[in-house]
Each structure stands twice: as C-alpha cells, then as structure tokens.
Short mmCIF file of N, CA and C in Angstrom, two decimals:
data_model
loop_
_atom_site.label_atom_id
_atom_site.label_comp_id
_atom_site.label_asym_id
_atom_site.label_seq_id
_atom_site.Cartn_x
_atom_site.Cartn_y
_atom_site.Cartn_z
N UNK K 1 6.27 17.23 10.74
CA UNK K 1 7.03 16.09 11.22
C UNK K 1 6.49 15.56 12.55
N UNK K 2 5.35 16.23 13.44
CA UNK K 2 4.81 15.50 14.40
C UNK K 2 4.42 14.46 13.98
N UNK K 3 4.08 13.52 15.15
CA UNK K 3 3.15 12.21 14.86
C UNK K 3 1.73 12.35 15.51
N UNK K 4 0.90 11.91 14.78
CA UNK K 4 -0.14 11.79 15.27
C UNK K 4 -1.13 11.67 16.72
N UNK K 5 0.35 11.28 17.28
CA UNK K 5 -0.25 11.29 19.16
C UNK K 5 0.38 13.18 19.45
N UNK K 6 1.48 13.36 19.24
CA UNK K 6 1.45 15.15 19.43
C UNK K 6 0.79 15.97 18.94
N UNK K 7 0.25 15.88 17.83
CA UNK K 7 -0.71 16.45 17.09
C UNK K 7 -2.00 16.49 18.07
N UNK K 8 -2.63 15.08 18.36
CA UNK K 8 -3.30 15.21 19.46
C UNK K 8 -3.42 16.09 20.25
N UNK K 9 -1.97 15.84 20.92
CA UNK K 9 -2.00 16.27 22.23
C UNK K 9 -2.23 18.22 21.96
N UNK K 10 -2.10 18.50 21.03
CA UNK K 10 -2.24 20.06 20.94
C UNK K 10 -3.74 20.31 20.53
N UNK K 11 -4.58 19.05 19.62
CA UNK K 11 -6.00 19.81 19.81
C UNK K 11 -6.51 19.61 20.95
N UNK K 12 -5.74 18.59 21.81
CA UNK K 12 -6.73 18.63 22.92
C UNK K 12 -6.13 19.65 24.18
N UNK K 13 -5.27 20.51 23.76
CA UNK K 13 -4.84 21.70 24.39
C UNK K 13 -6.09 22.96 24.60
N UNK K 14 -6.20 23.20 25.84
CA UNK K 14 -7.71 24.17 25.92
C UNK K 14 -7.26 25.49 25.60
N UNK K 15 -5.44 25.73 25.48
CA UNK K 15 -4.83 27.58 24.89
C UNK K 15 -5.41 27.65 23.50
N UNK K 16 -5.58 26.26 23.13
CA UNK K 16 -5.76 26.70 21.65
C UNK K 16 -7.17 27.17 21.33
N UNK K 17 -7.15 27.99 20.10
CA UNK K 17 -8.66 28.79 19.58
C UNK K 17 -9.28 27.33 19.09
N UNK K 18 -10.65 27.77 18.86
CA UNK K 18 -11.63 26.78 18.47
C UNK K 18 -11.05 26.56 16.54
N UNK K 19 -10.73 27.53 16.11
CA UNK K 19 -10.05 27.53 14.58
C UNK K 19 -8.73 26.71 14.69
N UNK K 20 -7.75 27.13 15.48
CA UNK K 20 -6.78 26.51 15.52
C UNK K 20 -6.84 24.67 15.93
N UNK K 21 -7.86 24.27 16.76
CA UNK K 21 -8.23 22.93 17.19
C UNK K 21 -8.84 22.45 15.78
N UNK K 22 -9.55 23.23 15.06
CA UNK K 22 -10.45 22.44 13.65
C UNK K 22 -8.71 22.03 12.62
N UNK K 23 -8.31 23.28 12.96
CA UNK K 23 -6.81 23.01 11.58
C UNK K 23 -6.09 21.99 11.84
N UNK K 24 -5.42 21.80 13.32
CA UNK K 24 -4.96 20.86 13.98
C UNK K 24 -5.47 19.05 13.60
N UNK K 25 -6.89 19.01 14.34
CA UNK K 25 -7.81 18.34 13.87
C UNK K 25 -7.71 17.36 12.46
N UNK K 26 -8.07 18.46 11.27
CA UNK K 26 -7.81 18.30 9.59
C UNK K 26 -6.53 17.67 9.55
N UNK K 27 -5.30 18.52 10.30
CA UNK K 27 -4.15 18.01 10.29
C UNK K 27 -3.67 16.19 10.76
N UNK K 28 -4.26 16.27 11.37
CA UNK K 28 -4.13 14.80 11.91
C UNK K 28 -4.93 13.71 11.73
N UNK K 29 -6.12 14.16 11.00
CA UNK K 29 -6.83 13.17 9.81
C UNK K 29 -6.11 13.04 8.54
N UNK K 30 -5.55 13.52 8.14
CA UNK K 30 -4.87 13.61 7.10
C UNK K 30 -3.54 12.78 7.45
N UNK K 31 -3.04 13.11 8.15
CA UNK K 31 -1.75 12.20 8.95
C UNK K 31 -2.23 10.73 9.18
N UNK K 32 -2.94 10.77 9.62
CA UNK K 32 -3.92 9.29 10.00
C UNK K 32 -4.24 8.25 8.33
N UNK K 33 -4.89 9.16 7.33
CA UNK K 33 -4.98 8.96 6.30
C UNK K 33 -3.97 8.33 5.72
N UNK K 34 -2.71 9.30 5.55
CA UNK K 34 -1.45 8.75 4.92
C UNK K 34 -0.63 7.57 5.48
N UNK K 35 -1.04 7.81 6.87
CA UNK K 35 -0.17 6.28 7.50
C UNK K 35 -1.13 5.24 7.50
N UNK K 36 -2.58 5.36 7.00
CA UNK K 36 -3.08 3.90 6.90
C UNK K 36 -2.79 3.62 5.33
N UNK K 37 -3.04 4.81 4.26
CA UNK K 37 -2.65 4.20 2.92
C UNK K 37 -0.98 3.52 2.96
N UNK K 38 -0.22 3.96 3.60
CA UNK K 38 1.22 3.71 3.45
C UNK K 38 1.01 2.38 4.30
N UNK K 39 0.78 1.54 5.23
CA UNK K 39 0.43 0.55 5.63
C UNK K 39 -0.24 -0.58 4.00
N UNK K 40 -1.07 0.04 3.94
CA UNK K 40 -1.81 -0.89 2.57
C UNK K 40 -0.89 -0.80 1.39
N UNK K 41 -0.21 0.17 1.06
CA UNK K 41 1.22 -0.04 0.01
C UNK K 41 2.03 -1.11 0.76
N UNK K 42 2.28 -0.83 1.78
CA UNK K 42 3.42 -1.75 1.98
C UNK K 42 2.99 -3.25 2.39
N UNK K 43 1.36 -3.74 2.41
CA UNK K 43 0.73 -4.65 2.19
C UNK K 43 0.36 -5.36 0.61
N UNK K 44 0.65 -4.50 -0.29
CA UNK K 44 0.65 -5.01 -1.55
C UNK K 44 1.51 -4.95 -2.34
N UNK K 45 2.65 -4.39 -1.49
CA UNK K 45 4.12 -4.78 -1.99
C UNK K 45 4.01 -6.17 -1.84
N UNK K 46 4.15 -6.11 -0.41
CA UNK K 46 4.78 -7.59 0.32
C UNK K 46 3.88 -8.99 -0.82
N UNK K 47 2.63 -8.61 -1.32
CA UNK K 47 1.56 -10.02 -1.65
C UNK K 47 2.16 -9.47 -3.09
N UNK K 48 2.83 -8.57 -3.65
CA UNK K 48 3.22 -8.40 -4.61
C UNK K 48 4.56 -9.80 -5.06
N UNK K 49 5.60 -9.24 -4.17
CA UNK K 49 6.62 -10.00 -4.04
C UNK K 49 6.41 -11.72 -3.49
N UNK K 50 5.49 -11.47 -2.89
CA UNK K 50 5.06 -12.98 -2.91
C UNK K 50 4.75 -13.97 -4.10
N UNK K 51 3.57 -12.96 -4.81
CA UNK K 51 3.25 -13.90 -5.94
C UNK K 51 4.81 -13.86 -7.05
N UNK K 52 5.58 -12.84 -7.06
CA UNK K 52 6.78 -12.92 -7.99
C UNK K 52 7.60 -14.68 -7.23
N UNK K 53 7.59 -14.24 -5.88
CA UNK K 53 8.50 -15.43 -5.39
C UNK K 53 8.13 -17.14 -5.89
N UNK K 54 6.67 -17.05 -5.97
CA UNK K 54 5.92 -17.76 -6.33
C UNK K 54 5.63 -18.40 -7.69
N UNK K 55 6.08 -17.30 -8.32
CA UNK K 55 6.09 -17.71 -9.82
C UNK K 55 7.59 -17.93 -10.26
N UNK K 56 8.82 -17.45 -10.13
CA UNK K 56 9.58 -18.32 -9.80
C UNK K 56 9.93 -20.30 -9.67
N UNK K 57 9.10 -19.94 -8.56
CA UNK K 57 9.24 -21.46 -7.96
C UNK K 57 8.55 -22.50 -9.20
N UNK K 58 7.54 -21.91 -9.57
CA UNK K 58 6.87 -22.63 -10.45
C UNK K 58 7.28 -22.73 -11.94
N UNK K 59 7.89 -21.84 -12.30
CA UNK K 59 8.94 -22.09 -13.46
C UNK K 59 9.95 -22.68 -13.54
N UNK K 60 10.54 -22.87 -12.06
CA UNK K 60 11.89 -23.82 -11.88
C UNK K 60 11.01 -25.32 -12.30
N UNK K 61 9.80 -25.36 -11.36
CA UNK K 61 9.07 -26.67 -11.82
C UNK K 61 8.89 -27.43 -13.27
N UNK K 62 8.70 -26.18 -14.26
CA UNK K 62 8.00 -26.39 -14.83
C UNK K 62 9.12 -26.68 -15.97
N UNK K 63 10.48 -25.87 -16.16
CA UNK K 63 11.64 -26.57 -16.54
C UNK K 63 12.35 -27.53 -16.31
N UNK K 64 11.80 -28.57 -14.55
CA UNK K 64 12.51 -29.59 -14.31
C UNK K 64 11.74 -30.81 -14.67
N UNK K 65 10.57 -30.24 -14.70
CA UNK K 65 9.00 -31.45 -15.63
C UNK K 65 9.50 -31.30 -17.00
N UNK K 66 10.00 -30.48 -17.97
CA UNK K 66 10.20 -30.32 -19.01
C UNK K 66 11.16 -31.46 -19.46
N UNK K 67 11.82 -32.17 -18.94
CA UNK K 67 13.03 -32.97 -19.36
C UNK K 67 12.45 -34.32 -18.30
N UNK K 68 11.60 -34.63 -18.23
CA UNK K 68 10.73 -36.11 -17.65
C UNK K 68 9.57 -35.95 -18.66
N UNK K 69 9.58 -37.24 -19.04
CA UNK K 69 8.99 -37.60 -20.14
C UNK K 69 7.55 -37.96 -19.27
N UNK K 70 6.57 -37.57 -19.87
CA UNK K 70 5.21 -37.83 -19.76
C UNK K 70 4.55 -37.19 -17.97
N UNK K 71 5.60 -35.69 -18.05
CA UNK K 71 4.87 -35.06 -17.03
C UNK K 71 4.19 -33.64 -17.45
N UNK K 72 3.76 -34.06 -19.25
CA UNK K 72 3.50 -32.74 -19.99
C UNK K 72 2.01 -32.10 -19.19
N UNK K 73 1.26 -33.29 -18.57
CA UNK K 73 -0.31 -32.78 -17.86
C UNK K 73 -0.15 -31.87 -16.86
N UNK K 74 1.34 -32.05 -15.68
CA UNK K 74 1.59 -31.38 -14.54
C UNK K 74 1.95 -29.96 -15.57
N UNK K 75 2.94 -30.22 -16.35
CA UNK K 75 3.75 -28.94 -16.72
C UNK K 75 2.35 -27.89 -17.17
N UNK K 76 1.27 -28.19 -17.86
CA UNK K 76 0.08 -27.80 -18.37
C UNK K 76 -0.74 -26.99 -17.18
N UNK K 77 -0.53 -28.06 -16.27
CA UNK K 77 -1.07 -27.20 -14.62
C UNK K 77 -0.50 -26.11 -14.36
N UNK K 78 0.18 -26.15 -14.51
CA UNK K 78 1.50 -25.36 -14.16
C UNK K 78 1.51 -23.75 -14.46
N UNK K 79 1.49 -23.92 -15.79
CA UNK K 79 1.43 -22.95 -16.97
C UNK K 79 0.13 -22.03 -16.69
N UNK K 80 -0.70 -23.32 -16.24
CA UNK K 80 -2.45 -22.16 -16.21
C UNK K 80 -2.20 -21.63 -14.94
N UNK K 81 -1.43 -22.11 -13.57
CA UNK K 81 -1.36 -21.51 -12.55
C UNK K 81 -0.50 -20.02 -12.82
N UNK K 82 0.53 -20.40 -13.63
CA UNK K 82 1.41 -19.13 -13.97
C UNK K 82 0.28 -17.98 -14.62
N UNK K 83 -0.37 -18.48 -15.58
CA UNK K 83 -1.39 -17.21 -16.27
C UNK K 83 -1.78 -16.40 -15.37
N UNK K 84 -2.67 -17.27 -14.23
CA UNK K 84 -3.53 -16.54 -13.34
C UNK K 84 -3.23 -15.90 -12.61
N UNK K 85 -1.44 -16.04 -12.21
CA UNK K 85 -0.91 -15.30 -11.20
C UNK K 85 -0.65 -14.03 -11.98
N UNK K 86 -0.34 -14.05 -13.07
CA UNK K 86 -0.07 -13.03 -14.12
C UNK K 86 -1.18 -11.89 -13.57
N UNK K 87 -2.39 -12.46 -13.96
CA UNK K 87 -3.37 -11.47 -14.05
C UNK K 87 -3.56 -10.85 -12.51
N UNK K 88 -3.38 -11.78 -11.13
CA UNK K 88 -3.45 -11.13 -10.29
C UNK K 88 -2.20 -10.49 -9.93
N UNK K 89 -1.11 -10.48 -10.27
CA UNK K 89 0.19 -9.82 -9.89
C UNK K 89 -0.32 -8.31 -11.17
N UNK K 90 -0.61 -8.38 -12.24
CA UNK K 90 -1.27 -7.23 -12.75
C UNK K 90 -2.09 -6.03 -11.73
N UNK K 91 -3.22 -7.05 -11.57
CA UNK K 91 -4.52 -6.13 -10.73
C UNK K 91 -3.64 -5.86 -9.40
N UNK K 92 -2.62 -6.25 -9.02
CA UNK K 92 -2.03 -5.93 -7.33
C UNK K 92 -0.93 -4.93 -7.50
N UNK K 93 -0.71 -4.72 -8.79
CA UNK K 93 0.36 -3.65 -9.38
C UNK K 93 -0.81 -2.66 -9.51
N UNK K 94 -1.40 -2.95 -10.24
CA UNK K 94 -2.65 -1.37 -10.27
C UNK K 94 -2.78 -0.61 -9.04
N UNK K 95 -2.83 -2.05 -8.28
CA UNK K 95 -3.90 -1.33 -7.04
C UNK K 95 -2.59 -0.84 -6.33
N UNK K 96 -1.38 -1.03 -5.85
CA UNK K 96 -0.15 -0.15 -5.47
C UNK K 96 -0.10 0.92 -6.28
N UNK K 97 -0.27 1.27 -7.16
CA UNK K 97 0.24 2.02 -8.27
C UNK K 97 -0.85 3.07 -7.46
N UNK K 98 -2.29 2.85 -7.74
CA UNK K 98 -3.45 3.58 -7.40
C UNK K 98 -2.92 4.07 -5.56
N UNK K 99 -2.53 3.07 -5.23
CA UNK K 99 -2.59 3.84 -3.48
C UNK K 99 -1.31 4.55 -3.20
N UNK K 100 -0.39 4.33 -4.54
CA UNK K 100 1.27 5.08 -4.11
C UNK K 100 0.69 6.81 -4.74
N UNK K 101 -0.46 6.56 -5.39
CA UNK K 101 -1.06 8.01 -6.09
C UNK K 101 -1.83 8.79 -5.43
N UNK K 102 -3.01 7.81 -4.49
CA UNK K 102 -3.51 8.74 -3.22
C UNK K 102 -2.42 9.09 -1.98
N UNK K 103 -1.60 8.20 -2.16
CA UNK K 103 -0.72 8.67 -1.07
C UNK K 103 0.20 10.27 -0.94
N UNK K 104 0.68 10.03 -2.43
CA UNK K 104 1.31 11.81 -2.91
C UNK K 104 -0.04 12.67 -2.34
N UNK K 105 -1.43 12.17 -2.96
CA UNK K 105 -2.43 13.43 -2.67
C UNK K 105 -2.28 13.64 -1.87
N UNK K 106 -2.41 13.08 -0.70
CA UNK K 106 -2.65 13.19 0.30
C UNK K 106 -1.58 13.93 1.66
N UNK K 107 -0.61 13.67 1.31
CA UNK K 107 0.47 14.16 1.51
C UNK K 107 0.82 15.57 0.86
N UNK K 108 0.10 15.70 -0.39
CA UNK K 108 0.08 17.46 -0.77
C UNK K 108 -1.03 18.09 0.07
N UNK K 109 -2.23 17.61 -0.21
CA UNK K 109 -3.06 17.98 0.62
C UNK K 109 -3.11 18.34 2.31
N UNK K 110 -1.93 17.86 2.81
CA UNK K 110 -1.51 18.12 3.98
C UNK K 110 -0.97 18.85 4.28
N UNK K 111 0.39 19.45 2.74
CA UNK K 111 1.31 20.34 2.68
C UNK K 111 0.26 21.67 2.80
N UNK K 112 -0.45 21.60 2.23
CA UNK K 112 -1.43 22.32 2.00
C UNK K 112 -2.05 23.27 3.14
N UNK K 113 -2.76 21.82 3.99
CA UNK K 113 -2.80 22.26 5.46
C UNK K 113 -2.45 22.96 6.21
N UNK K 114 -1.55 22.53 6.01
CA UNK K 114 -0.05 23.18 7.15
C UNK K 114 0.27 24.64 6.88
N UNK K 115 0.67 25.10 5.10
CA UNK K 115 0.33 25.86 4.88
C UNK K 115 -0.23 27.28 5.43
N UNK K 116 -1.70 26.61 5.33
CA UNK K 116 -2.59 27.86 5.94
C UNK K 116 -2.98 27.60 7.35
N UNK K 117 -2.26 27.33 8.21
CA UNK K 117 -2.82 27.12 9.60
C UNK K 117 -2.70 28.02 9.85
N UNK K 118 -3.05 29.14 11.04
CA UNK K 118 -3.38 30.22 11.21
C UNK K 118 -3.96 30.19 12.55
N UNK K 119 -3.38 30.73 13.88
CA UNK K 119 -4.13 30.15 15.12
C UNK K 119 -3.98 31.91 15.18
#
C-alpha cells in the first residue's frame, strides 16, 4: 500500500542491504508500471465513452433526417460515419480489455514481489 515516493524513500535508505535496495527497487518499478497502465485504461475508457456519446448523437441525426424528405445523402453520411466508429470503438475495447489484463499481471507479479522480499 506504499506509494511510489515512500518506496523511494527506503531504497534510497543507506540501513538497507544492497538485496533489500534491488527488491525495493523491482518493487517500485512494478508500482510505476501499474500506475502508468491504469492511467492508459482510464484513457481508453474516457475515448471509449466518447465515441459511444458520439454515436448517439448521430443516430438522433440520423432518425430526425429520416422523416425530411430528400436528406437520404446526409442520412447515408451518417450511417458510414456510424460503421467506422463501430470498428474503432471495437479496436479501443480490445485495447482496454488487453491493458485491464496486463494490469491484473502486473499487479500479481508484484504480489509476488512482496512476497519474497527478504532484507
């Protein structure tokens, strides 16, 4: 449950063994690790929910073009903009999906750490 600046502050403690500064060390790369992947999840949430907000908007459009006669070319725009968001709201779900999965690793891998520290 330290943060990364206390963690610090103990490898750069001179009581500690040269083993105990490497574990420490590991420890707080790993900490470092998980709070930049958890930063980039919560960056492809947010462009996640954007493009949802986004597609939305464009379906309200595209049902209020639906009942005006001879705005079938816009509604057509419309539709291909919706596809494409499809496919990138897909690939931006992967890629959360993929970093909410290194994130567990990484976070075991720490449990891990901690684990066997040993000063």
């Amino acid at each position: 449950s330290l943060t990364p600046d206390m963690l610090l502050t103990y490898v750069q403690n001179k009581a500690i063994s040269e083993t105990g500064r490497r574990q420490l060390q590991q420890i707080l790369d790993l900490k470092r690790q998980i709070s930049d992947t958890d930063n980039q999840i919560h960056q492809a949430d947010s462009e996640i929910t954007t493009l949802v907000n986004d597609q939305d908007r464009v379906r309200k459009n595209i049902q209020s073009l639906n009942q005006v006669s001879g705005q079938q070319e816009q509604v057509q725009k419309y539709a291909r903009q919706l596809a494409t968001q499809e496919n990138q709201l897909a690939t931006k779900r992967d890629h959360a999906s993929d970093l909410k999965k290194e994130k567990l690793n990484l976070e075991s891998n720490l449990n891990a750490q901690i684990e066997k520290l040993d000063f």
